[in-house]
XYZ file of C-alpha atoms in Angstrom:
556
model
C 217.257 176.688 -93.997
C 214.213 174.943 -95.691
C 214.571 172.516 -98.234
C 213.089 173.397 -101.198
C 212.293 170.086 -102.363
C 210.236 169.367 -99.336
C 207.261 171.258 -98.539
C 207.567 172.815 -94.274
C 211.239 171.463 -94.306
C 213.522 173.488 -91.986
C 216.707 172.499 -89.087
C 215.672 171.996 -86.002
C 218.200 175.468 -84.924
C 215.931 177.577 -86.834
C 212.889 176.095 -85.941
C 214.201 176.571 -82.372
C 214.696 180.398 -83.169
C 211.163 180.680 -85.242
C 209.118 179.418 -82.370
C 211.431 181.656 -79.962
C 209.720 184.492 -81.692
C 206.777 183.541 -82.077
C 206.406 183.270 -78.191
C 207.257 186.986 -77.928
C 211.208 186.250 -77.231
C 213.214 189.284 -78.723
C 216.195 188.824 -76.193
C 218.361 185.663 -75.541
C 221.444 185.754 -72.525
C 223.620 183.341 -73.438
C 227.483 182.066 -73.168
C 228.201 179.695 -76.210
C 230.569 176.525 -76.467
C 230.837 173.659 -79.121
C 227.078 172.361 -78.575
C 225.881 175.635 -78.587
C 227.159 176.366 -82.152
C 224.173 175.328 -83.865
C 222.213 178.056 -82.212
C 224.908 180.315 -83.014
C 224.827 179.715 -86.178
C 221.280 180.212 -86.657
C 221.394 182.948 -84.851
C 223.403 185.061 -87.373
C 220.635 185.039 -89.674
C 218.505 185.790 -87.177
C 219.547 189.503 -85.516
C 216.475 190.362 -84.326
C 216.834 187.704 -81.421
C 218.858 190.661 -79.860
C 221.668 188.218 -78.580
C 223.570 189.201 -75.409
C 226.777 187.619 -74.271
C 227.427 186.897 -70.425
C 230.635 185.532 -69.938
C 230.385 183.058 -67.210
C 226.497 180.905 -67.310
C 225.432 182.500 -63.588
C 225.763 185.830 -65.567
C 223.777 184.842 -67.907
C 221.114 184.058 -65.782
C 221.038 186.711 -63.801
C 221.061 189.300 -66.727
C 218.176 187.515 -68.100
C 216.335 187.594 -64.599
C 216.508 191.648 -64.185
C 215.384 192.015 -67.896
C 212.444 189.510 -67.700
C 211.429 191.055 -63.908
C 211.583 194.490 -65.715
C 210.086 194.176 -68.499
C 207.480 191.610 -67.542
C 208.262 189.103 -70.751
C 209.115 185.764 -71.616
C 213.060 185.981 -71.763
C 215.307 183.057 -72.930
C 218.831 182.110 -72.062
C 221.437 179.655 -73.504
C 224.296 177.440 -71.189
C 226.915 175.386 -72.445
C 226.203 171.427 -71.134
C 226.763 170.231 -67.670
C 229.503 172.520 -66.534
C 227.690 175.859 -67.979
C 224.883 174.422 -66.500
C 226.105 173.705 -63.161
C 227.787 177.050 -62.963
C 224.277 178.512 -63.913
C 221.948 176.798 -61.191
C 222.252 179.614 -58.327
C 221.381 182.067 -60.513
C 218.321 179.677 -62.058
C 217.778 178.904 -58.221
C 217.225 183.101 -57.706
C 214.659 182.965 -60.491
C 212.665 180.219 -59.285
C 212.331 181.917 -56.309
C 211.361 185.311 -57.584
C 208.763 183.519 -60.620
C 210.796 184.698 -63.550
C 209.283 183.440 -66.877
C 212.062 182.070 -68.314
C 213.027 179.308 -71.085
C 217.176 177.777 -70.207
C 218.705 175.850 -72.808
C 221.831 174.024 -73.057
C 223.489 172.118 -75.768
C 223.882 168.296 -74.982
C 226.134 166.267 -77.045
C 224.369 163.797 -80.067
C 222.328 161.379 -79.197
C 224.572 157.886 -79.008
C 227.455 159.586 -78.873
C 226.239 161.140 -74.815
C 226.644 156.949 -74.415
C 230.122 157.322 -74.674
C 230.367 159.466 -72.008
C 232.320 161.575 -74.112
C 233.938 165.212 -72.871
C 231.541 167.695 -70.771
C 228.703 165.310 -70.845
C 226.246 164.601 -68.323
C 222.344 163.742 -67.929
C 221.497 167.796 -67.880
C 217.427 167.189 -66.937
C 218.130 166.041 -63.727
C 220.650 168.663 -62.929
C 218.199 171.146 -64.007
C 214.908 169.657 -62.515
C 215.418 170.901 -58.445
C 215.527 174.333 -59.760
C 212.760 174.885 -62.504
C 208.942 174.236 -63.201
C 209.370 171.181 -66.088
C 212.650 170.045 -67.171
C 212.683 168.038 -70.083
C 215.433 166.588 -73.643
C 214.186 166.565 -77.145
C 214.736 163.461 -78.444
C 212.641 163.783 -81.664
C 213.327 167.176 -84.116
C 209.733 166.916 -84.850
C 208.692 166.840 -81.171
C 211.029 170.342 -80.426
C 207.784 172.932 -81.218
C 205.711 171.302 -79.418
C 208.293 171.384 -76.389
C 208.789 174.519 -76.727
C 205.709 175.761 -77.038
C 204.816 173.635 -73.839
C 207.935 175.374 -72.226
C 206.719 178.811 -72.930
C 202.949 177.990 -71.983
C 204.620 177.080 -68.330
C 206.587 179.442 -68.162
C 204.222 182.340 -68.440
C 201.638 180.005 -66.463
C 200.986 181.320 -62.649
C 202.755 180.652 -60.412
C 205.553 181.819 -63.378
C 208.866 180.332 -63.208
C 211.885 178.673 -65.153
C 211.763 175.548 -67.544
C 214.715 173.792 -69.388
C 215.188 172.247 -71.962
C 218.169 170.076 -73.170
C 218.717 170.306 -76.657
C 221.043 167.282 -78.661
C 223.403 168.723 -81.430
C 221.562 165.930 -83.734
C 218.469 167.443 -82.968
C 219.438 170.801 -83.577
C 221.567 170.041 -86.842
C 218.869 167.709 -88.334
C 215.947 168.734 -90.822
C 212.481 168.020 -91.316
C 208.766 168.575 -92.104
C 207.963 170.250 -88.817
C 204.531 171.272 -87.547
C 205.527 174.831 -85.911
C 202.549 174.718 -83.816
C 200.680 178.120 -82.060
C 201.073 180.103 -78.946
C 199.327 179.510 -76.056
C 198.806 181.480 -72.909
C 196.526 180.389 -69.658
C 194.417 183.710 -68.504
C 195.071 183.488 -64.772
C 193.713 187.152 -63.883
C 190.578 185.313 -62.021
C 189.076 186.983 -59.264
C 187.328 184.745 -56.004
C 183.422 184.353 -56.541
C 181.714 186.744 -54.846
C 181.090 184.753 -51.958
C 184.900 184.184 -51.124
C 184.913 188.003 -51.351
C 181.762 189.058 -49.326
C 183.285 186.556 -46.794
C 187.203 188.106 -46.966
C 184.894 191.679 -46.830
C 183.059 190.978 -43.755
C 185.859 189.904 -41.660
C 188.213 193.038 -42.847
C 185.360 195.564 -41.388
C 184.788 193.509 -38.434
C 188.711 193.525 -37.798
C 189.555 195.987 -34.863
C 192.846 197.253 -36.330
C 194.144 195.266 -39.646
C 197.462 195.998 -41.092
C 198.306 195.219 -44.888
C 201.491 192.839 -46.034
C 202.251 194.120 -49.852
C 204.289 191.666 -51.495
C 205.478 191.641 -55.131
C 202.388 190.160 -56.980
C 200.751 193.940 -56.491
C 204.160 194.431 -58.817
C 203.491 191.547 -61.270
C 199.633 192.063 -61.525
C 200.226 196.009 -62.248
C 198.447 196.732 -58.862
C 199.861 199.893 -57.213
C 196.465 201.453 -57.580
C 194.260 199.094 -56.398
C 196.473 198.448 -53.294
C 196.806 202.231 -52.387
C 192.983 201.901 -53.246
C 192.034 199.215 -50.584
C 194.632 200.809 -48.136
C 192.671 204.010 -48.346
C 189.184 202.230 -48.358
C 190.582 200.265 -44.962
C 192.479 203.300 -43.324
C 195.018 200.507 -42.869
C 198.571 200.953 -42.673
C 200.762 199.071 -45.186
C 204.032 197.079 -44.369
C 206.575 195.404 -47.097
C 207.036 192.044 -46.750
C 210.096 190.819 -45.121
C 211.941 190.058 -48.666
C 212.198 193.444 -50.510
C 211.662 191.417 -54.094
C 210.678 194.620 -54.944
C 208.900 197.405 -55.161
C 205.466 196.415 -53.490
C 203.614 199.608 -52.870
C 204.569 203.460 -52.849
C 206.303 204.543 -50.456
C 205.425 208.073 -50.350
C 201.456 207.094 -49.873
C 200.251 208.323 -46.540
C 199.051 204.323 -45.454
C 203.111 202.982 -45.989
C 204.683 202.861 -42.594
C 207.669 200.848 -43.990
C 209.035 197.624 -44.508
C 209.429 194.506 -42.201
C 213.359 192.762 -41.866
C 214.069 189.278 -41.006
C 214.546 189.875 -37.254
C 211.696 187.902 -35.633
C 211.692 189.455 -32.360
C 211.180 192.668 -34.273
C 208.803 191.565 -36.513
C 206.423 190.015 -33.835
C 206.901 193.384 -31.853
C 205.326 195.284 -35.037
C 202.466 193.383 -35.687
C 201.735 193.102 -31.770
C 199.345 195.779 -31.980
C 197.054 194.238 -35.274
C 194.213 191.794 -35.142
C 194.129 190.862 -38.462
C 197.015 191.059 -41.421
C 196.143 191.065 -44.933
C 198.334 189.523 -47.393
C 198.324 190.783 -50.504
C 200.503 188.635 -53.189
C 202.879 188.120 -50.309
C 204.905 185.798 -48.604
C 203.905 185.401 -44.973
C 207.010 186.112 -43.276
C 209.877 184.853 -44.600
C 212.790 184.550 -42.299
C 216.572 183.877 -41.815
C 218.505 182.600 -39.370
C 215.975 180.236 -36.973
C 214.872 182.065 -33.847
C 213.301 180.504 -30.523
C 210.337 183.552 -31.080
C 207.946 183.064 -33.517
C 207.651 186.408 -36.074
C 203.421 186.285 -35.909
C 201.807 186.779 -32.657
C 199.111 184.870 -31.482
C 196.706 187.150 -31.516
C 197.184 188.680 -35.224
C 194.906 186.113 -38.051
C 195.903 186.498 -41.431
C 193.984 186.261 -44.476
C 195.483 185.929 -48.317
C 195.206 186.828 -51.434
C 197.717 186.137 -54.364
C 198.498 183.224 -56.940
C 201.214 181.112 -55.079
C 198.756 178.569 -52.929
C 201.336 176.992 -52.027
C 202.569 179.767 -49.675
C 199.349 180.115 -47.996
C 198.808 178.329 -44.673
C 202.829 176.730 -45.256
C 203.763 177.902 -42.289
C 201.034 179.884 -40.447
C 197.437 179.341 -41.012
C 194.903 181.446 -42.852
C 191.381 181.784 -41.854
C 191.146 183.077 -45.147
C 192.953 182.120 -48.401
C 191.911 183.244 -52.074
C 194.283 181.924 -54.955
C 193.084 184.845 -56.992
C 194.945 187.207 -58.771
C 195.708 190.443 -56.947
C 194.531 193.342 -59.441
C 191.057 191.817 -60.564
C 190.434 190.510 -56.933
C 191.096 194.162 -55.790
C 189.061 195.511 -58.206
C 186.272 194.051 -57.029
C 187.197 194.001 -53.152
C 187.490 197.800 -52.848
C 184.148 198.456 -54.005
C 182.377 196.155 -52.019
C 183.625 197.092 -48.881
C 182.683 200.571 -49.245
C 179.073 199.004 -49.998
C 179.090 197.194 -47.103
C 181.286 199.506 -44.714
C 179.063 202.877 -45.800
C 179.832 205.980 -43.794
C 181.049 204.592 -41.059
C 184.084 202.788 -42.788
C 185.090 206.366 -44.792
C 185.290 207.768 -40.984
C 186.877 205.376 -39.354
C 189.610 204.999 -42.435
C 189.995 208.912 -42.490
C 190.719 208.750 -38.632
C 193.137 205.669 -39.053
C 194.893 207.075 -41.888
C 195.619 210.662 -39.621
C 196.157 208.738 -36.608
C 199.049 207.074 -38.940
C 200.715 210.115 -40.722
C 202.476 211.112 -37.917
C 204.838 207.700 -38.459
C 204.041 207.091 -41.748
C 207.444 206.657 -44.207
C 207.582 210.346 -45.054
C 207.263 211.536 -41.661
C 209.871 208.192 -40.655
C 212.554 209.258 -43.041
C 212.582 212.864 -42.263
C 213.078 212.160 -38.823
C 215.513 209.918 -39.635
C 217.926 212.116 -42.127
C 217.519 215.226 -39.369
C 219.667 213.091 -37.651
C 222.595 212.665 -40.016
C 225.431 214.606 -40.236
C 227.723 215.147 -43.704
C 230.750 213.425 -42.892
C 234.273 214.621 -42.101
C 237.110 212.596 -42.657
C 237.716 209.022 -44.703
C 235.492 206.220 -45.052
C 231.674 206.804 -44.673
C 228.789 205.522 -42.500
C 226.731 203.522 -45.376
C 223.637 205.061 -43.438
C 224.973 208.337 -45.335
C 225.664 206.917 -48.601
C 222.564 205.650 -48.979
C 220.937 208.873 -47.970
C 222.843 210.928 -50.251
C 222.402 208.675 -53.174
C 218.452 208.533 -52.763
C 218.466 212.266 -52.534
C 220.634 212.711 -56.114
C 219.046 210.179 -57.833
C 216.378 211.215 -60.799
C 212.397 210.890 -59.736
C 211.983 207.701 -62.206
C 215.714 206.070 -61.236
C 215.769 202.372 -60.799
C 217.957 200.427 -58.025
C 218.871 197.269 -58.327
C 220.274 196.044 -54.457
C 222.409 193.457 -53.386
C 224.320 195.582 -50.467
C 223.183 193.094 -47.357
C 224.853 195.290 -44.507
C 225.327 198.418 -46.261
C 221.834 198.852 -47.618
C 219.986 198.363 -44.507
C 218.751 202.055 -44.410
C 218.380 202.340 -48.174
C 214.870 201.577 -47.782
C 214.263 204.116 -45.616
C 215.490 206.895 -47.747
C 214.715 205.867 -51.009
C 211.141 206.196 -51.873
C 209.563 203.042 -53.812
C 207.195 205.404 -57.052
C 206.484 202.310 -59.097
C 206.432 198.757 -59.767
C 209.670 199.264 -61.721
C 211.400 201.372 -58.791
C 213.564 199.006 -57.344
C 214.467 195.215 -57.176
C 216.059 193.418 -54.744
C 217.659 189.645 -54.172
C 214.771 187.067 -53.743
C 217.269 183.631 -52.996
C 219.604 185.554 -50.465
C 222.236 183.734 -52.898
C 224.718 186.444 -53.424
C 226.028 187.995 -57.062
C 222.445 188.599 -59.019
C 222.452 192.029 -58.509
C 225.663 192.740 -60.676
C 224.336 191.098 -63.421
C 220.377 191.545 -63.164
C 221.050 195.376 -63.149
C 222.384 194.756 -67.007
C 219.279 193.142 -67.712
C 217.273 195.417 -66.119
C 218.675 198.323 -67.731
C 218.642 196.894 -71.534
C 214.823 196.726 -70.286
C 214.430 200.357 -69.102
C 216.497 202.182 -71.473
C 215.036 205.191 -70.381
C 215.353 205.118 -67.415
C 218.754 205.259 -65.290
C 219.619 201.941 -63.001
C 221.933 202.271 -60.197
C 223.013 198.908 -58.870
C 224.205 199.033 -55.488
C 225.926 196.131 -54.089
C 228.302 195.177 -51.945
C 231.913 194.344 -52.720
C 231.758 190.332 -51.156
C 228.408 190.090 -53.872
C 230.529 191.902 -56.747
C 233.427 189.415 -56.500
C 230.510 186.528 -57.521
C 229.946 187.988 -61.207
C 232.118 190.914 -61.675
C 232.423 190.213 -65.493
C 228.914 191.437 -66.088
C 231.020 194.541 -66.207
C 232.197 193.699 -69.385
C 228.343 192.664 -70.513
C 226.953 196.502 -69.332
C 230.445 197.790 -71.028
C 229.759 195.702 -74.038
C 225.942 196.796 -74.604
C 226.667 200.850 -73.791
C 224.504 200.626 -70.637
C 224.245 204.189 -68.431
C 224.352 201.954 -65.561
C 226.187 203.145 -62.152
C 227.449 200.399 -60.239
C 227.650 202.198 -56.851
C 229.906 199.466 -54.862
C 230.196 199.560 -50.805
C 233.521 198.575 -50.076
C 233.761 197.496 -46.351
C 236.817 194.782 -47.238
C 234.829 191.636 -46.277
C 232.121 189.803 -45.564
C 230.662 192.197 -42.883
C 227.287 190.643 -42.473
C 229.226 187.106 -41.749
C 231.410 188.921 -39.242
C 228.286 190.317 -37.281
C 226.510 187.228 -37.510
C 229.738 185.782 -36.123
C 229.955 188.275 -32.781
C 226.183 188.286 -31.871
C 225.443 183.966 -32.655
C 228.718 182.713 -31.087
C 229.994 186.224 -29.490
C 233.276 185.821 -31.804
C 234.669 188.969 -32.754
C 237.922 186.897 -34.191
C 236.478 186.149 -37.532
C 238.816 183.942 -40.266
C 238.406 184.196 -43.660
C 235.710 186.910 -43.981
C 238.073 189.706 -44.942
C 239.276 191.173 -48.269
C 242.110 193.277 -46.982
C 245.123 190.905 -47.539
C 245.764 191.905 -50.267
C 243.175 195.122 -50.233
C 240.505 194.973 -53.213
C 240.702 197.340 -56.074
C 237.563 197.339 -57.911
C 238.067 200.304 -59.669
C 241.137 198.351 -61.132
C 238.999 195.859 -61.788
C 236.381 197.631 -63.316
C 238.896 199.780 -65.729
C 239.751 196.453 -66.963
C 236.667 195.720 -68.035
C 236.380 198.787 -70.055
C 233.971 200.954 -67.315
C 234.773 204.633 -65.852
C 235.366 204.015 -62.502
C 236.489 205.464 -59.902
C 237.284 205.221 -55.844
C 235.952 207.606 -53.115
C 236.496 207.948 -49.739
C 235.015 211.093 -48.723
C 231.417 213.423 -48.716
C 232.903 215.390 -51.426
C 234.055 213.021 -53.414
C 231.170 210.543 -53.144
C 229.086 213.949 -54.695
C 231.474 214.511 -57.323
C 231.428 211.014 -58.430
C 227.117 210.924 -58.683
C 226.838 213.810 -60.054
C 229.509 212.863 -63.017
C 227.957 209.951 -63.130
C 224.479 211.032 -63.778
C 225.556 213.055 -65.988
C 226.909 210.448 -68.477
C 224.819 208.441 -70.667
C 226.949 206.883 -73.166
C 228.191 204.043 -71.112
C 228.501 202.654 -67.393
C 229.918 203.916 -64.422
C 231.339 202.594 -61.434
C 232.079 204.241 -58.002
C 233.790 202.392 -55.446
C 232.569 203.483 -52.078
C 234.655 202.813 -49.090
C 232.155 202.623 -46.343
C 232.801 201.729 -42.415
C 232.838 198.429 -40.924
């Protein structure tokens, strides 16, 4: 607390928290130990921080990752030194990767007394700096303000992202005259100058058949207008971008035709028939496993738009490339072409967009569910699951993914409404989804967040359980329990044609995660069957006082 003999006097842990809030931070994810205390500490005094308690540092992350990607804020997160924050780097990895504005701190032992090398300790900036934006220790208490206001500034700064910060128990326990400092945030929402656009314009009208690649900055920028806008404008179709980060664009508007996968061969075979793909806060193709075929064809030119320059021209070029934000640039872009196009673009877009209903997503998916059959018998095709869940699920419901194998089809049935309508895994490194639908859901508390994921990614952070349990979160946790790493065994068969696979399965001894779960403190429970699987939603749904978990045994 200040020190009333000296005028601005105050610890460097409550300075720590005062600037915290200052920079809009009402929620911190954290997992305490010793060097952490000081924080605690403060903390008690200071309950409007919202503190919620992960109990392993990956956790921690990832809960912090759904909430900041839901709620579109600042979000910060405490580790425990080197081990908490070794254990926490995939998840920080994950959040690199999807842009999360996000502030990690770990304790670090006193200054001088790290020389001794004493328990725990480790240099924790350069175990932190592969995986964030700035990385940086405090070694002055009147330098940690300006830190952190530096930390939050590039944070919030696109291309958004992590920082760290390693904070020395001296540091934290001292006190003195601190300057607090003020808030600063970079406006980023530029638009190209109007010759870029008249230029990116031009060449859209003169393209013979373009196709649109939505990508998650229309989610970031609060675009889903001005992207249907354009795709109406165009009479373009609209394709998700090979990582579902999110939700890019609806999926019920009559331009979406669906989203691409990581198959090249596939990919290259869809956008055979286009001249010209637009990018719109995208990444251009982002693949898997290597592949002899290249996913763009020769003959389709791309143009970009988004914040991320780095991504444009990385590994394909662009004859055009505007490191613009995605909302004003549309804005602007939309209007202008119908200048320029006239009469003769509304006709030709009113042709395109009826030439594409017939294959459009709504007319895909119905096609697609006349073909499945309720099933009869034990253990269901995932196909069905996910069509059955999609169809019980409320109009404003929230899913959270991290199924690999079994969610394949999900985006086919489950229609994309908002920016807030689904997220997915952005690293491919598996158990965020566990523990980013928590954060999502303390986010959204309106709105109900089903997490489906598969058992293999549950196993990585299965005590966020106890976080969801802990914080009274409706969640469901819908988990498809196949008894292994089935996308591993498939890889195995069609790269090596292997169909012996070792240690990829879970059923020696068989996995209980509705034991599991009721440990934690959640209402679980397993099905097996079409009427059970129904029985178990609908209960679900119907509870709001506290998470749920249904185990799904689904096919190999």
């Amino acid at each position: 607390m200040p020190d009333a003999r000296v005028p601005n006097t105050i610890t460097g842990r409550d300075a720590f928290l005062r600037v915290l809030k200052d920079e809009g931070v009402v929620k911190m994810f954290g997992n305490p130990g010793t060097t952490e205390l000081p924080i605690m500490h403060a903390l008690s005094s200071a309950p409007e921080m919202g503190y919620v308690l992960g109990l392993q540092e990956a956790v921690v992350i990832a809960m912090a990752d759904g909430y900041a990607r839901a709620s579109y804020r600042l979000v910060s997160c405490n580790v425990h030194v080197a081990p908490g924050l070794g254990n926490a780097i995939g998840s920080i990895y994950t959040s690199m990767m999807s842009g999360t504005p996000m502030i990690v701190t770990a304790g670090q032992q006193e200054q001088g007394h790290g020389l001794t090398e004493p328990l725990l300790y480790a240099p924790l900036v350069p175990i932190a700096q592969p995986v964030v934006k700035w990385a940086v220790e405090v070694n002055r208490i009147e330098d940690l303000p300006r830190i952190l206001r530096r930390a939050a500034k590039v944070a919030t700064t696109a291309p958004t992202g992590p920082v760290f910060i390693s904070l020395p128990g001296d540091i934290l326990n001292n006190e003195a005259a601190i300057d607090m400092g003020e808030v600063t945030r970079v406006d980023t929402a530029v638009r190209p100058s109007d010759a870029a656009l008249e230029d990116l314009a031009k060449r859209l009208l003169a393209a013979k058949k373009p196709v649109i690649l939505a990508g998650h900055e229309i989610a970031t920028a609060d675009a889903f207008a001005e992207a249907e806008a354009l795709a109406e404008t165009l009479g373009a179709p609209v394709l998700q971008q090979t990582v579902a980060w999110g939700a890019h664009f609806a999926s019920e508007h009559p331009a979406y035709i669906g989203a691409l996968n990581r198959d090249q061969k596939y990919v290259r075979s869809v956008l055979a028939p286009y001249d010209l793909m637009l990018c719109v806060g995208a990444d251009l193709l982002k693949m898997s496993v290597w592949s002899e075929t290249e996913p763009l064809p020769e003959t389709t030119k791309v143009a970009m738009i988004g914040q991320r320059d780095w991504e444009m021209g990385k590994n394909f070029p662009a004859e055009i490339a505007l490191r613009a934000d995605v909302k004003e640039t549309l804005k602007a872009l939309v209007p202008l072409l119908k200048k320029l196009g006239g009469a003769a673009l509304a006709e030709r877009a009113k042709a395109s967009l009826a030439e594409i209903a017939p294959r459009n997503w709504s007319a895909q998916r119905a096609q697609r569910k006349a073909k499945v059959a309720t099933p009869e018998g034990k253990l269901l095709p995932a196909e069905w699951v996910m069509m059955r869940m999609s169809e019980k699920l409320p109009k404003d419901a929230i899913v959270v993914e991290e199924g690999l194998t079994s969610t394949t089809t999900l985006p086919i049935y489950f229609p994309f409404r908002d920016r807030n309508s689904f997220f997915g895994n952005v690293s491919g490194g598996i158990g965020w989804g566990i523990a980013a639908a928590v954060g999502v859901q303390i986010a959204e508390p309106k709105r109900r967040v089903v997490a489906v994921i598969g058992d293999g990614s549950a196993m990585y952070s299965i005590t966020a359980l106890w976080s969801a349990a802990n914080q009274k979160l409706p969640v469901i946790f819908l988990i498809a329990n196949n008894e292994g790493y089935q996308i591993l065994k498939n890889r195995l068969k069609l790269f090596h044609g292997n169909d012996t696979p070792i240690g990829m399965d879970f059923n020696d001894p068989p996995m209980n995660v509705t034991k599991i779960a009721e440990g934690f403190g959640v209402a679980a429970e397993r099905v097996d069957t079409a009427t059970g699987f129904d029985a178990a939603m609908d209960k679900a749904l119907a509870r709001a006082d506290g998470p749920t978990l249904i185990e799904v045994m689904v096919k190999r």
